[in-house]
């Protein structure tokens, strides 16, 4: 068991999640937390969690990258996660279903902590809730900024569409007027010069 503790404590992502300083000694009460953490490995393209599922755990990425996909938004990639990022905590903290699908982009190693174990962990170490809320705040801020940027792009595209629609309407109107004038001129020409 001691070897697994050493391996877990060597992870910068897990140390950050547990709010452990680099050179600080591990408090004895954290060892029961470490016993409950499961190490999971995922291959590229493998779904880790799916949008709409009931949440029973959170994940801390140790190594690798993952895509955050909104299936309700048409299977659009809305974000990326990498080593040190935590996901699955929103649904876990709120009791709601998963808000997005997470798919491994590369080979990925993550630590999984189940809700029942997390409840015990936060009772022993209340600062972990603070860490989770800070990470959640950062993620929401990043998402908001990304959505704001996307909104600006959509507004630009909408303006271009409006200008193209105006141009198209003008061209159709010009062609209609041109055809009308040609019709009038040819009718006038026919009635004047032809018996």
mmCIF file of C-alpha atoms in Angstrom:
data_model
loop_
_atom_site.group_PDB
_atom_site.id
_atom_site.type_symbol
_atom_site.label_atom_id
_atom_site.label_comp_id
_atom_site.label_asym_id
_atom_site.label_seq_id
_atom_site.Cartn_x
_atom_site.Cartn_y
_atom_site.Cartn_z
ATOM 1 C CA UNK A 1 0.000 0.000 0.000
ATOM 2 C CA UNK A 2 2.839 2.408 0.782
ATOM 3 C CA UNK A 3 4.003 2.338 -2.852
ATOM 4 C CA UNK A 4 0.559 3.448 -4.066
ATOM 5 C CA UNK A 5 0.624 6.333 -1.568
ATOM 6 C CA UNK A 6 3.987 7.434 -2.920
ATOM 7 C CA UNK A 7 2.750 7.188 -6.496
ATOM 8 C CA UNK A 8 -0.417 9.136 -5.702
ATOM 9 C CA UNK A 9 1.459 11.795 -3.737
ATOM 10 C CA UNK A 10 3.935 12.192 -6.604
ATOM 11 C CA UNK A 11 1.098 13.496 -8.777
ATOM 12 C CA UNK A 12 1.147 17.300 -8.980
ATOM 13 C CA UNK A 13 -2.532 17.271 -9.990
ATOM 14 C CA UNK A 14 -3.558 15.330 -6.896
ATOM 15 C CA UNK A 15 -1.369 17.423 -4.596
ATOM 16 C CA UNK A 16 -3.007 20.547 -5.989
ATOM 17 C CA UNK A 17 -6.490 19.071 -5.519
ATOM 18 C CA UNK A 18 -5.682 18.133 -1.926
ATOM 19 C CA UNK A 19 -4.095 21.557 -1.333
ATOM 20 C CA UNK A 20 -0.733 20.050 -0.366
ATOM 21 C CA UNK A 21 2.372 22.190 -0.632
ATOM 22 C CA UNK A 22 5.296 20.771 -2.589
ATOM 23 C CA UNK A 23 7.511 20.064 0.416
ATOM 24 C CA UNK A 24 4.821 19.747 3.069
ATOM 25 C CA UNK A 25 4.399 16.470 4.872
ATOM 26 C CA UNK A 26 1.127 14.687 4.182
ATOM 27 C CA UNK A 27 -1.275 14.973 7.128
ATOM 28 C CA UNK A 28 -2.095 11.491 8.462
ATOM 29 C CA UNK A 29 -5.849 11.995 7.941
ATOM 30 C CA UNK A 30 -5.295 12.291 4.165
ATOM 31 C CA UNK A 31 -4.171 8.685 3.917
ATOM 32 C CA UNK A 32 -7.741 7.421 4.271
ATOM 33 C CA UNK A 33 -8.625 9.724 1.350
ATOM 34 C CA UNK A 34 -5.800 8.302 -0.739
ATOM 35 C CA UNK A 35 -7.138 4.792 -0.076
ATOM 36 C CA UNK A 36 -10.444 5.779 -1.669
ATOM 37 C CA UNK A 37 -9.010 7.339 -4.842
ATOM 38 C CA UNK A 38 -9.132 5.076 -7.891
ATOM 39 C CA UNK A 39 -6.609 5.466 -10.721
ATOM 40 C CA UNK A 40 -8.291 5.137 -14.122
ATOM 41 C CA UNK A 41 -6.774 4.977 -17.588
ATOM 42 C CA UNK A 42 -8.603 5.934 -20.776
ATOM 43 C CA UNK A 43 -7.670 5.461 -24.435
ATOM 44 C CA UNK A 44 -8.078 8.232 -27.033
ATOM 45 C CA UNK A 45 -11.737 8.514 -28.072
ATOM 46 C CA UNK A 46 -13.031 6.764 -24.957
ATOM 47 C CA UNK A 47 -15.984 8.431 -23.225
ATOM 48 C CA UNK A 48 -15.273 9.114 -19.562
ATOM 49 C CA UNK A 49 -18.613 10.652 -18.568
ATOM 50 C CA UNK A 50 -21.733 11.326 -20.621
ATOM 51 C CA UNK A 51 -23.999 14.371 -20.537
ATOM 52 C CA UNK A 52 -27.292 13.676 -18.765
ATOM 53 C CA UNK A 53 -26.015 10.768 -16.633
ATOM 54 C CA UNK A 54 -26.403 10.848 -12.878
ATOM 55 C CA UNK A 55 -23.206 12.027 -11.204
ATOM 56 C CA UNK A 56 -21.555 9.708 -8.714
ATOM 57 C CA UNK A 57 -17.918 10.807 -8.897
ATOM 58 C CA UNK A 58 -15.452 13.461 -9.951
ATOM 59 C CA UNK A 59 -12.186 13.090 -11.838
ATOM 60 C CA UNK A 60 -8.791 14.760 -11.511
ATOM 61 C CA UNK A 61 -6.661 14.498 -14.653
ATOM 62 C CA UNK A 62 -3.120 13.421 -13.888
ATOM 63 C CA UNK A 63 -1.828 13.119 -17.474
ATOM 64 C CA UNK A 64 -3.363 13.574 -20.896
ATOM 65 C CA UNK A 65 -6.036 15.707 -22.519
ATOM 66 C CA UNK A 66 -9.794 15.438 -22.948
ATOM 67 C CA UNK A 67 -12.482 17.223 -24.957
ATOM 68 C CA UNK A 68 -15.571 18.697 -23.306
ATOM 69 C CA UNK A 69 -18.530 18.084 -25.618
ATOM 70 C CA UNK A 70 -22.033 19.528 -25.466
ATOM 71 C CA UNK A 71 -24.269 16.818 -26.909
ATOM 72 C CA UNK A 72 -27.379 18.937 -26.375
ATOM 73 C CA UNK A 73 -25.672 21.633 -28.467
ATOM 74 C CA UNK A 74 -25.139 19.276 -31.404
ATOM 75 C CA UNK A 75 -22.013 17.389 -30.250
ATOM 76 C CA UNK A 76 -19.894 20.542 -30.282
ATOM 77 C CA UNK A 77 -16.512 20.651 -28.539
ATOM 78 C CA UNK A 78 -16.881 23.464 -26.010
ATOM 79 C CA UNK A 79 -13.640 23.078 -24.116
ATOM 80 C CA UNK A 80 -10.500 21.109 -23.410
ATOM 81 C CA UNK A 81 -9.089 19.671 -20.219
ATOM 82 C CA UNK A 82 -5.537 18.693 -19.324
ATOM 83 C CA UNK A 83 -3.388 17.595 -16.405
ATOM 84 C CA UNK A 84 -4.487 19.189 -13.127
ATOM 85 C CA UNK A 85 -8.043 19.895 -14.292
ATOM 86 C CA UNK A 86 -10.989 18.554 -12.314
ATOM 87 C CA UNK A 87 -14.254 17.589 -13.981
ATOM 88 C CA UNK A 88 -17.541 16.074 -12.905
ATOM 89 C CA UNK A 89 -17.630 18.219 -9.782
ATOM 90 C CA UNK A 90 -20.495 20.475 -10.932
ATOM 91 C CA UNK A 91 -23.052 17.679 -11.081
ATOM 92 C CA UNK A 92 -21.555 16.109 -7.977
ATOM 93 C CA UNK A 93 -21.864 19.308 -5.930
ATOM 94 C CA UNK A 94 -25.319 20.257 -7.228
ATOM 95 C CA UNK A 95 -26.887 16.781 -7.364
ATOM 96 C CA UNK A 96 -27.906 17.420 -10.980
ATOM 97 C CA UNK A 97 -27.046 15.262 -13.972
ATOM 98 C CA UNK A 98 -23.789 15.597 -15.913
ATOM 99 C CA UNK A 99 -23.655 18.889 -17.834
ATOM 100 C CA UNK A 100 -21.315 17.703 -20.607
ATOM 101 C CA UNK A 101 -19.678 14.645 -22.127
ATOM 102 C CA UNK A 102 -15.949 14.205 -21.561
ATOM 103 C CA UNK A 103 -13.987 12.190 -24.122
ATOM 104 C CA UNK A 104 -10.280 11.365 -23.856
ATOM 105 C CA UNK A 105 -8.351 13.147 -26.605
ATOM 106 C CA UNK A 106 -5.050 11.414 -25.802
ATOM 107 C CA UNK A 107 -4.083 8.563 -23.524
ATOM 108 C CA UNK A 108 -5.373 9.827 -20.213
ATOM 109 C CA UNK A 109 -4.716 8.932 -16.583
ATOM 110 C CA UNK A 110 -7.185 10.297 -14.047
ATOM 111 C CA UNK A 111 -8.009 9.873 -10.406
ATOM 112 C CA UNK A 112 -11.639 9.120 -9.594
ATOM 113 C CA UNK A 113 -13.247 10.011 -6.273
ATOM 114 C CA UNK A 114 -16.816 8.902 -5.570
ATOM 115 C CA UNK A 115 -19.431 11.133 -3.908
ATOM 116 C CA UNK A 116 -19.698 9.086 -0.722
ATOM 117 C CA UNK A 117 -15.913 9.185 -0.351
ATOM 118 C CA UNK A 118 -15.811 12.895 -1.203
ATOM 119 C CA UNK A 119 -18.298 13.584 1.597
ATOM 120 C CA UNK A 120 -15.924 11.899 4.038
ATOM 121 C CA UNK A 121 -12.950 13.736 2.532
ATOM 122 C CA UNK A 122 -14.558 17.171 2.874
ATOM 123 C CA UNK A 123 -15.527 16.487 6.464
ATOM 124 C CA UNK A 124 -11.886 15.706 7.244
ATOM 125 C CA UNK A 125 -10.506 18.467 4.976
ATOM 126 C CA UNK A 126 -12.978 21.345 4.432
ATOM 127 C CA UNK A 127 -10.417 23.300 2.339
ATOM 128 C CA UNK A 128 -11.006 20.812 -0.506
ATOM 129 C CA UNK A 129 -14.466 22.352 -1.050
ATOM 130 C CA UNK A 130 -12.733 25.729 -1.343
ATOM 131 C CA UNK A 131 -10.330 24.277 -3.916
ATOM 132 C CA UNK A 132 -13.241 22.779 -5.869
ATOM 133 C CA UNK A 133 -15.159 26.053 -5.832
ATOM 134 C CA UNK A 134 -12.081 27.984 -7.018
ATOM 135 C CA UNK A 135 -11.578 25.532 -9.893
ATOM 136 C CA UNK A 136 -15.280 25.724 -10.721
ATOM 137 C CA UNK A 137 -15.143 29.527 -10.697
ATOM 138 C CA UNK A 138 -12.119 29.491 -13.028
ATOM 139 C CA UNK A 139 -13.853 27.072 -15.382
ATOM 140 C CA UNK A 140 -17.055 29.149 -15.420
ATOM 141 C CA UNK A 141 -15.036 32.308 -16.068
ATOM 142 C CA UNK A 142 -13.185 30.627 -18.955
ATOM 143 C CA UNK A 143 -16.464 29.302 -20.355
ATOM 144 C CA UNK A 144 -18.066 32.740 -20.110
ATOM 145 C CA UNK A 145 -15.141 34.383 -21.917
ATOM 146 C CA UNK A 146 -15.198 31.690 -24.612
ATOM 147 C CA UNK A 147 -18.954 32.160 -25.067
ATOM 148 C CA UNK A 148 -18.510 35.917 -25.253
ATOM 149 C CA UNK A 149 -15.859 35.495 -27.965
ATOM 150 C CA UNK A 150 -18.107 33.063 -29.831
ATOM 151 C CA UNK A 151 -20.991 35.536 -29.548
ATOM 152 C CA UNK A 152 -18.826 38.268 -31.122
ATOM 153 C CA UNK A 153 -17.972 35.916 -34.007
ATOM 154 C CA UNK A 154 -21.649 35.075 -34.490
ATOM 155 C CA UNK A 155 -22.554 38.779 -34.506
ATOM 156 C CA UNK A 156 -19.918 39.405 -37.191
ATOM 157 C CA UNK A 157 -21.276 36.507 -39.237
ATOM 158 C CA UNK A 158 -24.819 37.810 -38.805
ATOM 159 C CA UNK A 159 -23.755 41.259 -40.030
ATOM 160 C CA UNK A 160 -22.060 39.704 -43.079
ATOM 161 C CA UNK A 161 -25.239 37.712 -43.813
ATOM 162 C CA UNK A 162 -27.341 40.871 -43.574
ATOM 163 C CA UNK A 163 -25.008 42.686 -45.989
ATOM 164 C CA UNK A 164 -25.079 39.742 -48.407
ATOM 165 C CA UNK A 165 -28.885 39.615 -48.188
ATOM 166 C CA UNK A 166 -29.036 43.342 -48.965
ATOM 167 C CA UNK A 167 -26.670 42.871 -51.910
ATOM 168 C CA UNK A 168 -28.682 39.912 -53.211
ATOM 169 C CA UNK A 169 -31.949 41.870 -52.918
ATOM 170 C CA UNK A 170 -30.380 44.812 -54.767
ATOM 171 C CA UNK A 171 -29.142 42.559 -57.580
ATOM 172 C CA UNK A 172 -32.550 40.887 -57.952
ATOM 173 C CA UNK A 173 -34.219 44.317 -57.972
ATOM 174 C CA UNK A 174 -31.792 45.595 -60.619
ATOM 175 C CA UNK A 175 -32.380 42.533 -62.790
ATOM 176 C CA UNK A 176 -36.144 43.001 -62.418
ATOM 177 C CA UNK A 177 -35.955 46.696 -63.358
ATOM 178 C CA UNK A 178 -33.619 45.897 -66.280
ATOM 179 C CA UNK A 179 -36.012 43.210 -67.538
ATOM 180 C CA UNK A 180 -38.970 45.583 -67.177
ATOM 181 C CA UNK A 181 -37.184 48.377 -69.049
ATOM 182 C CA UNK A 182 -36.169 45.972 -71.821
ATOM 183 C CA UNK A 183 -39.763 44.778 -72.021
ATOM 184 C CA UNK A 184 -41.086 48.336 -72.302
ATOM 185 C CA UNK A 185 -38.462 49.319 -74.846
ATOM 186 C CA UNK A 186 -38.998 46.268 -76.989
ATOM 187 C CA UNK A 187 -42.810 46.729 -76.841
ATOM 188 C CA UNK A 188 -42.395 50.394 -77.814
ATOM 189 C CA UNK A 189 -39.990 49.444 -80.588
ATOM 190 C CA UNK A 190 -42.341 46.768 -81.905
ATOM 191 C CA UNK A 191 -45.411 49.023 -81.975
ATOM 192 C CA UNK A 192 -43.558 51.944 -83.588
ATOM 193 C CA UNK A 193 -41.558 50.298 -86.294
ATOM 194 C CA UNK A 194 -43.371 47.110 -87.080
ATOM 195 C CA UNK A 195 -46.851 47.072 -88.596
#
